[in-house]
PDB file of C-alpha atoms in Angstrom:
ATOM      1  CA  UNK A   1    -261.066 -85.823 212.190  1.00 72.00           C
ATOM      2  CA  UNK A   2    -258.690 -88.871 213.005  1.00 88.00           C
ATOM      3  CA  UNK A   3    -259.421 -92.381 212.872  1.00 92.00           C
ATOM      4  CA  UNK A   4    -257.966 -94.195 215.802  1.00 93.00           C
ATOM      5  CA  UNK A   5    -257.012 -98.169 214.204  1.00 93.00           C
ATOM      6  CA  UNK A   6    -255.947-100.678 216.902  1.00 93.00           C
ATOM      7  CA  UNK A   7    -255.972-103.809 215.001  1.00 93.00           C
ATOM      8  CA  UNK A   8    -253.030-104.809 213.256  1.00 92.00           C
ATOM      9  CA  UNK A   9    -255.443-107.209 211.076  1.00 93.00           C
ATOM     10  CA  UNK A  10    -257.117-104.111 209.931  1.00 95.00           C
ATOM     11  CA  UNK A  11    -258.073-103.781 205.935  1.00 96.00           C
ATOM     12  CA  UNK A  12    -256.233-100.808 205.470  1.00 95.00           C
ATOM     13  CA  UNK A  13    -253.378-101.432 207.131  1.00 96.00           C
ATOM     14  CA  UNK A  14    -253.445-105.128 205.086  1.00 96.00           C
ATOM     15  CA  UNK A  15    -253.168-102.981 202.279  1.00 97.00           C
ATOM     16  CA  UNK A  16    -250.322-100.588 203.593  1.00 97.00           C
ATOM     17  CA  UNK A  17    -248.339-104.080 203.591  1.00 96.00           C
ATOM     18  CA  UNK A  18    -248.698-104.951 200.137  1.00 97.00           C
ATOM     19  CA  UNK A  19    -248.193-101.421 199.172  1.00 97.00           C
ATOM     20  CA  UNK A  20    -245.131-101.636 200.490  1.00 97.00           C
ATOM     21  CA  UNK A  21    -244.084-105.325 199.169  1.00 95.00           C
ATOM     22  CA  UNK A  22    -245.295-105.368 195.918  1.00 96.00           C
ATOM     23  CA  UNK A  23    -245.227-103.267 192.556  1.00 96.00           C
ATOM     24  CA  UNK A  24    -248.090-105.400 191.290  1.00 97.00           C
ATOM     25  CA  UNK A  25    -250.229-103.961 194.112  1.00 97.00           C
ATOM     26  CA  UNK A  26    -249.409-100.793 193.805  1.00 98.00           C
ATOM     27  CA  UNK A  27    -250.149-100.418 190.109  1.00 96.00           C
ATOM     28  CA  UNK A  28    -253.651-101.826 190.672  1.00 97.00           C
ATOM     29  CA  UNK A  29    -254.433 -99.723 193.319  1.00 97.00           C
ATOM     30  CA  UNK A  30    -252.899 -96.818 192.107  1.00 97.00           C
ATOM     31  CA  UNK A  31    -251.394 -95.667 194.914  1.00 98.00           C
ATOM     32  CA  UNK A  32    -247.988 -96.082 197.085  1.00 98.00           C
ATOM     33  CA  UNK A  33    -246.357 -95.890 200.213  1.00 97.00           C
ATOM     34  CA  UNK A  34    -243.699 -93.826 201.595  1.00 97.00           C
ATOM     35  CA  UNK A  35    -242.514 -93.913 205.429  1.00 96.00           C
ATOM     36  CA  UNK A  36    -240.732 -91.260 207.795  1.00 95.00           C
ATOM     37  CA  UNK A  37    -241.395 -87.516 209.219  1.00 95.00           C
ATOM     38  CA  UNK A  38    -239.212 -85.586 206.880  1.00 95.00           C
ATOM     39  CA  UNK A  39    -240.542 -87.490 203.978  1.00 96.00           C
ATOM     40  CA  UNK A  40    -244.262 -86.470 204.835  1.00 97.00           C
ATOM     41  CA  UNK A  41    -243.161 -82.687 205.200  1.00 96.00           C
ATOM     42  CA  UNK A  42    -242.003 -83.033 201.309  1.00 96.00           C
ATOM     43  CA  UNK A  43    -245.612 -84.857 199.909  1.00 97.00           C
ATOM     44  CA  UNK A  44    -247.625 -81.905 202.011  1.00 97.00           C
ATOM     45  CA  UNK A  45    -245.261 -79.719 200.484  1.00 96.00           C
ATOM     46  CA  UNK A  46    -245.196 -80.859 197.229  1.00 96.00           C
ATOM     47  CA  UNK A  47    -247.152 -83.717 195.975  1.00 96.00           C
ATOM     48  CA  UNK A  48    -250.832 -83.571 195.111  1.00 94.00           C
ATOM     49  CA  UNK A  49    -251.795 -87.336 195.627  1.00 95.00           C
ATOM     50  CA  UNK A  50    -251.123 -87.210 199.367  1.00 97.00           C
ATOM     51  CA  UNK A  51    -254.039 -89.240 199.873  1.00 97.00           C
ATOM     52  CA  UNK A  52    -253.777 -91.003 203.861  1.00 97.00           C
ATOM     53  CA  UNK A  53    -251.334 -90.937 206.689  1.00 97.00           C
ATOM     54  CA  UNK A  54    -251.316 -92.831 209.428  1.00 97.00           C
ATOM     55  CA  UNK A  55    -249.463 -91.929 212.694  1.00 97.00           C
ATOM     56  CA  UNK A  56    -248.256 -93.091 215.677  1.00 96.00           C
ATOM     57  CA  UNK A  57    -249.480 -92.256 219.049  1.00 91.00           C
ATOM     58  CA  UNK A  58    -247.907 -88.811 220.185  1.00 90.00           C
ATOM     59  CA  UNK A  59    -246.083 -88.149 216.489  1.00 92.00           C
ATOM     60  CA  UNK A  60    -247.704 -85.026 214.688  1.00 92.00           C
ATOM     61  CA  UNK A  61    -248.014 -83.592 211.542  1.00 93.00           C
ATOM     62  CA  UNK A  62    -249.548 -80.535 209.563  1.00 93.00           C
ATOM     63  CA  UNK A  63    -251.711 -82.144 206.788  1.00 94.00           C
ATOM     64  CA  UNK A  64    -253.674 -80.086 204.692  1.00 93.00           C
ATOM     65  CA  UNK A  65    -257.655 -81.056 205.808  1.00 92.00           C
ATOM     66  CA  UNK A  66    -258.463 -83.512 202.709  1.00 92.00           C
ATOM     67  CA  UNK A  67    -256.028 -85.809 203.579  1.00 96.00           C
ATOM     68  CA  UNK A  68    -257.020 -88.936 205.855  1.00 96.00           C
ATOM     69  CA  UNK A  69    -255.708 -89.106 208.980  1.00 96.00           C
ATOM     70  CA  UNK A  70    -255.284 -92.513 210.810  1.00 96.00           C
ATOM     71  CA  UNK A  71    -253.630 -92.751 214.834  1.00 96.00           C
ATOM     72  CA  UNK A  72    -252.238 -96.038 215.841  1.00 96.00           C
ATOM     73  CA  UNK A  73    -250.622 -97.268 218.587  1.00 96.00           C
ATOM     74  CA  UNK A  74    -246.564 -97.713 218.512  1.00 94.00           C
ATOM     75  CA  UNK A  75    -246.644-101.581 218.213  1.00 94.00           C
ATOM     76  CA  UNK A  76    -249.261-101.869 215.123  1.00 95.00           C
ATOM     77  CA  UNK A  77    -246.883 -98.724 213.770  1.00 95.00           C
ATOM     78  CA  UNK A  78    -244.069-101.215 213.872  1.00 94.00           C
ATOM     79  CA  UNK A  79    -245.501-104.108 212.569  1.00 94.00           C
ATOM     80  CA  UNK A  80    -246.450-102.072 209.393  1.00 94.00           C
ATOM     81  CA  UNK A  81    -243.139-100.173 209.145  1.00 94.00           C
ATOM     82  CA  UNK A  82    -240.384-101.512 206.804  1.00 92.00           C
ATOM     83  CA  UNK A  83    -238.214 -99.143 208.731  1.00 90.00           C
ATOM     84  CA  UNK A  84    -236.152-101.181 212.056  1.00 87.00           C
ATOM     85  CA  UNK A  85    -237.239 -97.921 214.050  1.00 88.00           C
ATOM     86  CA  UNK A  86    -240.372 -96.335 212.941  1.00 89.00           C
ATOM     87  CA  UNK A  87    -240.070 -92.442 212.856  1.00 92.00           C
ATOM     88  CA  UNK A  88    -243.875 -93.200 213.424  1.00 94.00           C
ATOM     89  CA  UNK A  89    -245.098 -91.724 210.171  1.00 96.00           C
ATOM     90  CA  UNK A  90    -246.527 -93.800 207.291  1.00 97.00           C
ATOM     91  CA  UNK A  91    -248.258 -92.404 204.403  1.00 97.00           C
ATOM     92  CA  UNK A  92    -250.422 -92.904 200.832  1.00 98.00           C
ATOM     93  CA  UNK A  93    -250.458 -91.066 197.613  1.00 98.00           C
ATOM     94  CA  UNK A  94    -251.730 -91.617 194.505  1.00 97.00           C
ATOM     95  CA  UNK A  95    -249.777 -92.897 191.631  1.00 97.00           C
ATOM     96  CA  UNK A  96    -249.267 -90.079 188.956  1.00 95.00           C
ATOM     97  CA  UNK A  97    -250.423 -90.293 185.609  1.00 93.00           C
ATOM     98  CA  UNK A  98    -247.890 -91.509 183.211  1.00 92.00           C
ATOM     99  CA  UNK A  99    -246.346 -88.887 181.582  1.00 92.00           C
ATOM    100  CA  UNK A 100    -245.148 -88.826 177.940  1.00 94.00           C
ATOM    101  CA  UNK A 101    -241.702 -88.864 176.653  1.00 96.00           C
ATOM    102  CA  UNK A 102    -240.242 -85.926 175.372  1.00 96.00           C
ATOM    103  CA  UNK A 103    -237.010 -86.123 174.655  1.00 96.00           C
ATOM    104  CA  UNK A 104    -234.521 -83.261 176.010  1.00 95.00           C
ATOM    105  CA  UNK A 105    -231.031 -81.720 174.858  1.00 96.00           C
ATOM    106  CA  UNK A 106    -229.031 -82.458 178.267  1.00 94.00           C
ATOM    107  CA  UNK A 107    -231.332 -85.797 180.003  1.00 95.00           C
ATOM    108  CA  UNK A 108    -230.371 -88.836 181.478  1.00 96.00           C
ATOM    109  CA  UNK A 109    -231.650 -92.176 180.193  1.00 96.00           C
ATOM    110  CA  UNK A 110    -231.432 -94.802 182.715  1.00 96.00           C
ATOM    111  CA  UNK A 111    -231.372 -98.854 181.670  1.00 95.00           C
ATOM    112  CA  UNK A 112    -231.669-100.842 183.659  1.00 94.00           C
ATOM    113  CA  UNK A 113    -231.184 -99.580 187.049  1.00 95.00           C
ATOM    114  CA  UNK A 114    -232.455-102.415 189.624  1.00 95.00           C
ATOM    115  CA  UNK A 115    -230.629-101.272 192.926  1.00 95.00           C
ATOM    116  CA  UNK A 116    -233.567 -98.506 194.728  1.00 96.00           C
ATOM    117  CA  UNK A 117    -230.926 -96.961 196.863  1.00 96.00           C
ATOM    118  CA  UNK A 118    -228.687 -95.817 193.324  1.00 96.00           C
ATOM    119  CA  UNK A 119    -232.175 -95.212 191.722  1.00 97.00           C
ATOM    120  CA  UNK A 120    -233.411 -92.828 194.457  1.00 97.00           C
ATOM    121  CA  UNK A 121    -230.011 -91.005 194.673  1.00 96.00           C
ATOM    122  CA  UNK A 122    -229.895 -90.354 191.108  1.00 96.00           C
ATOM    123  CA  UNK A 123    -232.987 -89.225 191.180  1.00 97.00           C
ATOM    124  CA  UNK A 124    -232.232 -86.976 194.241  1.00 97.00           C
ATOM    125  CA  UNK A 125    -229.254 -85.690 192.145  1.00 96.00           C
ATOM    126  CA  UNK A 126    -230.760 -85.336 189.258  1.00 96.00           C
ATOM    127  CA  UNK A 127    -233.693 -82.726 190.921  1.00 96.00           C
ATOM    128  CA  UNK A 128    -230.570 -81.541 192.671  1.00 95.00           C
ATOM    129  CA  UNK A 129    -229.295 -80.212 189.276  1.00 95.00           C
ATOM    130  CA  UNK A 130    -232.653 -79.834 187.763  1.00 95.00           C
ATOM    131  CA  UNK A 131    -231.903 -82.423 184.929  1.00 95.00           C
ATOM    132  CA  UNK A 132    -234.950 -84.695 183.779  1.00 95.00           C
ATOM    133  CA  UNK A 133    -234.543 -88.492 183.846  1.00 96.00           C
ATOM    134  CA  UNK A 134    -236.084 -91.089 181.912  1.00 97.00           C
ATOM    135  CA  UNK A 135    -236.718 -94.546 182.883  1.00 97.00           C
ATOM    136  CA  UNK A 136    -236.055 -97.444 180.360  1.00 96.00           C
ATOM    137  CA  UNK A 137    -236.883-101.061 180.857  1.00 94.00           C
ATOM    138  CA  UNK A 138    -235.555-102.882 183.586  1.00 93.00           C
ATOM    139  CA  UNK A 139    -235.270-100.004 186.246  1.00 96.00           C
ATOM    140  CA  UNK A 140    -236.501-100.167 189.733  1.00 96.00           C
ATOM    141  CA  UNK A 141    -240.087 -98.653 190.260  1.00 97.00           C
ATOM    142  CA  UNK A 142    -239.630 -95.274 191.331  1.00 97.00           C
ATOM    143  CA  UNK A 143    -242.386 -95.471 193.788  1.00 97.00           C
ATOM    144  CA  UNK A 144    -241.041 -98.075 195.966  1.00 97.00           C
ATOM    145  CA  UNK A 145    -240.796 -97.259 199.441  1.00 97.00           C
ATOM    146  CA  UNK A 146    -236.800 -98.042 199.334  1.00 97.00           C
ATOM    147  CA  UNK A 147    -236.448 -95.584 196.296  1.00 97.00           C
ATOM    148  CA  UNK A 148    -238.890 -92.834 197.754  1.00 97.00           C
ATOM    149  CA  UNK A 149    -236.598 -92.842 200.471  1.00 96.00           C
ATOM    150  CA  UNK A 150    -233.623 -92.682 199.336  1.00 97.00           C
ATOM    151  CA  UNK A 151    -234.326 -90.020 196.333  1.00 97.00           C
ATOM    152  CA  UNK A 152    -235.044 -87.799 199.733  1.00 95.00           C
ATOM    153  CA  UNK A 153    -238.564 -86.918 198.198  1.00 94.00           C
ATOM    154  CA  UNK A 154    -237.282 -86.023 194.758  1.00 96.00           C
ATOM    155  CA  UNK A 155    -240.097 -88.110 193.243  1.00 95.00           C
ATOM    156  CA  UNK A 156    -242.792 -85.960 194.917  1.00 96.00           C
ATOM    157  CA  UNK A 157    -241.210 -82.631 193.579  1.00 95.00           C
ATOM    158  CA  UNK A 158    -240.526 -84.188 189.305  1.00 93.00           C
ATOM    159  CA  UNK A 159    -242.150 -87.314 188.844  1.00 87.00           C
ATOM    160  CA  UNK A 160    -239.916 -89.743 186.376  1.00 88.00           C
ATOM    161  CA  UNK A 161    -240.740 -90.469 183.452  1.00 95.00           C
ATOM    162  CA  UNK A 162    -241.282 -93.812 182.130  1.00 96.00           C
ATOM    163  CA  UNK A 163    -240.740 -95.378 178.748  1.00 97.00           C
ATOM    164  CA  UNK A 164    -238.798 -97.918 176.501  1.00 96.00           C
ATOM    165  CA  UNK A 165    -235.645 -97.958 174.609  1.00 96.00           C
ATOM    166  CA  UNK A 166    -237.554 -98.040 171.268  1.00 96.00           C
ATOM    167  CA  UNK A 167    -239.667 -94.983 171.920  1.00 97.00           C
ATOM    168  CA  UNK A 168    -236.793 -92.788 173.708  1.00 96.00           C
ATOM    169  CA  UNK A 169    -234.360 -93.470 170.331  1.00 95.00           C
ATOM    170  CA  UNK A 170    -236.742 -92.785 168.053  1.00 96.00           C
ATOM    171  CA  UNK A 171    -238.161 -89.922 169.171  1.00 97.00           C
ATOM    172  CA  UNK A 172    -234.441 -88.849 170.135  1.00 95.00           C
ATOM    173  CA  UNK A 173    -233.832 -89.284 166.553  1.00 95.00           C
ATOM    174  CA  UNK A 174    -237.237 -87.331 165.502  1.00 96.00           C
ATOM    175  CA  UNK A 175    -235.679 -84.350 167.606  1.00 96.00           C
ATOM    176  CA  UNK A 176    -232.091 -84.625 166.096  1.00 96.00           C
ATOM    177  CA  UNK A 177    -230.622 -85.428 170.056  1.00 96.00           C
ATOM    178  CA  UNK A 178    -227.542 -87.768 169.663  1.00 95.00           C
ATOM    179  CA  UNK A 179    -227.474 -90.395 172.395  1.00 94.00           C
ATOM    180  CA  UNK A 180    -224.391 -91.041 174.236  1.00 90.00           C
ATOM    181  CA  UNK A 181    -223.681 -93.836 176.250  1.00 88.00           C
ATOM    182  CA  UNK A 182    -221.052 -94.312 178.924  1.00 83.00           C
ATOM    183  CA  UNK A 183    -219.357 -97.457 178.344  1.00 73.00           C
ATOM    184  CA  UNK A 184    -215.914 -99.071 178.802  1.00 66.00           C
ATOM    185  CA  UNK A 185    -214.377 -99.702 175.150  1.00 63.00           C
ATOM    186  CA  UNK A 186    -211.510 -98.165 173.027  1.00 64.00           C
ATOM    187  CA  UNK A 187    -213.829 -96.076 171.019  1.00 71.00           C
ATOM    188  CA  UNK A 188    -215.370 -94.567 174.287  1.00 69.00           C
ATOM    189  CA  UNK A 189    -214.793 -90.566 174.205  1.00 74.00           C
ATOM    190  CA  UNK A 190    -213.794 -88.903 177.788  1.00 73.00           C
ATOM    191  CA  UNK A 191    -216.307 -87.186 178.518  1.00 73.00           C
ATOM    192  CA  UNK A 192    -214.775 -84.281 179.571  1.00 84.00           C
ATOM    193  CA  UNK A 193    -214.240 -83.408 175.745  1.00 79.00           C
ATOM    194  CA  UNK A 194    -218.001 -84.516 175.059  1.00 79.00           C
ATOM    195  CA  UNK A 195    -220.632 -82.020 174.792  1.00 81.00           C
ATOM    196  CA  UNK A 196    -222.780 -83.147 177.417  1.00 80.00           C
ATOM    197  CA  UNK A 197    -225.874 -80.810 177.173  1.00 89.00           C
ATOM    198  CA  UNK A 198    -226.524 -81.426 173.330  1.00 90.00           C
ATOM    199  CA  UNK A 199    -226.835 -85.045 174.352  1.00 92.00           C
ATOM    200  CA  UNK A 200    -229.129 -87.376 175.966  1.00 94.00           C
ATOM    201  CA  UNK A 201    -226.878 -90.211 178.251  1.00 92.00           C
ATOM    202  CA  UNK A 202    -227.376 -93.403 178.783  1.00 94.00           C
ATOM    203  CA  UNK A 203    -226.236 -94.945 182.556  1.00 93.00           C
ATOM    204  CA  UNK A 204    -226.324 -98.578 182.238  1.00 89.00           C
ATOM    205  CA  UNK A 205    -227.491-101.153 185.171  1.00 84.00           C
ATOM    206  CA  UNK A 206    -225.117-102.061 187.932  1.00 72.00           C
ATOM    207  CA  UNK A 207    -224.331-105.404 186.483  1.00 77.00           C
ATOM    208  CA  UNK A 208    -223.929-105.302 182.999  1.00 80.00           C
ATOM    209  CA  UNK A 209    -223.693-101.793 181.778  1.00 82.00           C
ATOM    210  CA  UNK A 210    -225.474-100.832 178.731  1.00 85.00           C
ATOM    211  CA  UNK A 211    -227.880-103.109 176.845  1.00 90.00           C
ATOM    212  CA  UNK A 212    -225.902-104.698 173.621  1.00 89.00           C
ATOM    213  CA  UNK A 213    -228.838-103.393 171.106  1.00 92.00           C
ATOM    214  CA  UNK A 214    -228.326 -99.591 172.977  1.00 92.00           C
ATOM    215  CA  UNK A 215    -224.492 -99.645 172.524  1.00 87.00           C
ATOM    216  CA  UNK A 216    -225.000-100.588 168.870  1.00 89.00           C
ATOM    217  CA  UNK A 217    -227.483 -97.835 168.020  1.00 88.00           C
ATOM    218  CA  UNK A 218    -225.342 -94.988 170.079  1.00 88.00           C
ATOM    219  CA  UNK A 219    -223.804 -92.126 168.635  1.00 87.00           C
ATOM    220  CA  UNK A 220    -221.081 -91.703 171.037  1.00 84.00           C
ATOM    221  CA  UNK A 221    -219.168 -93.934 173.622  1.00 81.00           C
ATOM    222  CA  UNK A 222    -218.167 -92.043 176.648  1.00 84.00           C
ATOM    223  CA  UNK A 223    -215.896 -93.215 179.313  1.00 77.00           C
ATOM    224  CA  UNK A 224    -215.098 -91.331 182.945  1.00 76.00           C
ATOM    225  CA  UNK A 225    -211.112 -90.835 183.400  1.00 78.00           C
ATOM    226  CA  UNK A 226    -210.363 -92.827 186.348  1.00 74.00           C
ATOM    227  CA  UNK A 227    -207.211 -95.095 187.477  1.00 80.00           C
ATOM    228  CA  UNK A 228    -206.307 -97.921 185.307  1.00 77.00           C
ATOM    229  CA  UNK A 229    -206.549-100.333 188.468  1.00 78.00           C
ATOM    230  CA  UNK A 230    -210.297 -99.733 188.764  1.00 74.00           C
ATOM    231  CA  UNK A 231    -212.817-101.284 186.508  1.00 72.00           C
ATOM    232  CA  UNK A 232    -215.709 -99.175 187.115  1.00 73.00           C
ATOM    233  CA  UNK A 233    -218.019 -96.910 189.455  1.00 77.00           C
ATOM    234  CA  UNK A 234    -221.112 -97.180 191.430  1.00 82.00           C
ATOM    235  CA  UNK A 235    -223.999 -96.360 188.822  1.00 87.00           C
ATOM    236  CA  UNK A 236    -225.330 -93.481 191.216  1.00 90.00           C
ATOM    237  CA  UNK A 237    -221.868 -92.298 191.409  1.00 89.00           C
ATOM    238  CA  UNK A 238    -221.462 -92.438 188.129  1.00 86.00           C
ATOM    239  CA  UNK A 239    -224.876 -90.721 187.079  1.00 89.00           C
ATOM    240  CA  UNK A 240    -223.850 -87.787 189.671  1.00 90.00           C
ATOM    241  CA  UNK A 241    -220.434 -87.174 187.665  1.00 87.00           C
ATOM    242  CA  UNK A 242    -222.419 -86.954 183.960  1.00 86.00           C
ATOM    243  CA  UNK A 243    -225.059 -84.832 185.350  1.00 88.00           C
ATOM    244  CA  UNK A 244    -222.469 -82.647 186.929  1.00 91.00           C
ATOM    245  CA  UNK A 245    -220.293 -82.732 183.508  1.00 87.00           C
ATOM    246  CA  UNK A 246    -223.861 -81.699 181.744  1.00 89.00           C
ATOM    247  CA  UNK A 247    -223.538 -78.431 183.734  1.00 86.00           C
ATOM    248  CA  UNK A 248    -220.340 -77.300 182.651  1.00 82.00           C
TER     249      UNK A 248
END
């Protein structure tokens, strides 16, 4: 049965704001929030912890029966809505557990990746080509509402995996994976004559590539051929062409 909420000063709908603002919030209430139609049709589909959704007047959606339903008129839909045109769908899930690290001939270790949209499209990719990702310090949190979105519902289908540069290298090490990291220096290997899927790659931040203490501890420096006149790609663009390069 539906709850009909008119009040944008509502409790709930407090909380749908700082879901949406603030990592902090959503880590102590273990949940997050994800907006848009399409986006909805991929938690039913595929996530477990679809826990509330809250729609505007006229918008409908097929939820299965143990999942909350809240109606709202279009104005409180829009001043909850981080999108400028609410598709009139908003939606909770539950965090997932943490999962442990297991380290993986052929994965991607990201380092600090801050910018959501390159953090949801690698992730997207990533699904795309059914590679698993792990998380080091510094990266955007996957559940953001900006990431959500933009890995097109990839985290609802293979939750990432979250851990630190200490425990991925050692236990790399434990499972005799060599790390390779793409970085621009002499020694750096194209990667076209690497072999990718023995390997687990490191995709430095946007900013300032690879940490220093990761670059000294790698077993291989791997550079993408491109033109002399450029000094480097988009890290989602980047992460596309090693997980591509993986496959072949």
């Amino acid at each position: 049965m539906e709850q009909v909420i008119t009040s944008r000063k509502n409790p709930l709908l407090q909380q749908v704001r700082k879901l949406l603002s603030s990592r902090k919030a959503r880590e102590e209430a273990g949940l997050f929030a994800a907006d848009g139609t399409k986006l909805l049709q991929e938690a039913v589909r595929y996530y477990p912890g679809l826990d509330t959704v809250i729609l505007s007047e006229g918008v409908q959606a097929q939820v299965p029966e143990t999942v909350r339903v809240i109606r709202v008129p279009e104005d409180v839909m829009a001043s909850i809505s981080p999108m400028e045109t609410p598709q009139g769908a908003l939606f909770l899930c539950r965090l997932p557990e943490k999962k442990e690290f297991i380290p993986t001939p052929g994965m991607l270790l990201l380092d600090g990746i801050q910018d959501p949209g390159n953090l949801g499209t690698i992730l997207r990719t990533a699904d795309a080509l059914d590679i698993p990702v792990a998380l080091l310090e510094g990266c955007a949190d996957p559940f953001s509402h900006k990431v959500v979105r933009a890995s097109m519902g990839a985290v609802f289908r293979v939750q990432p995996v979250l851990t630190t540069w200490e425990e991925a290298s050692g236990k790399c090490r434990q499972a005799g994976i060599p790390i390779g990291v793409t970085a621009l220096s002499e020694r750096a290997k194209d990667l076209r004559q690497a072999d990718l899927q023995t390997m687990a790659v490191v995709i430095g931040s946007e900013g300032r590539g690879v940490r220093q203490v990761i670059l000294d501890s790698a077993d291989a420096e791997l550079i993408i051929p491109m033109n002399p006149h450029c000094e480097s790609l988009n890290a989602a663009v980047a992460a596309t062409i090693v997980l591509w390069q993986m496959k072949q």
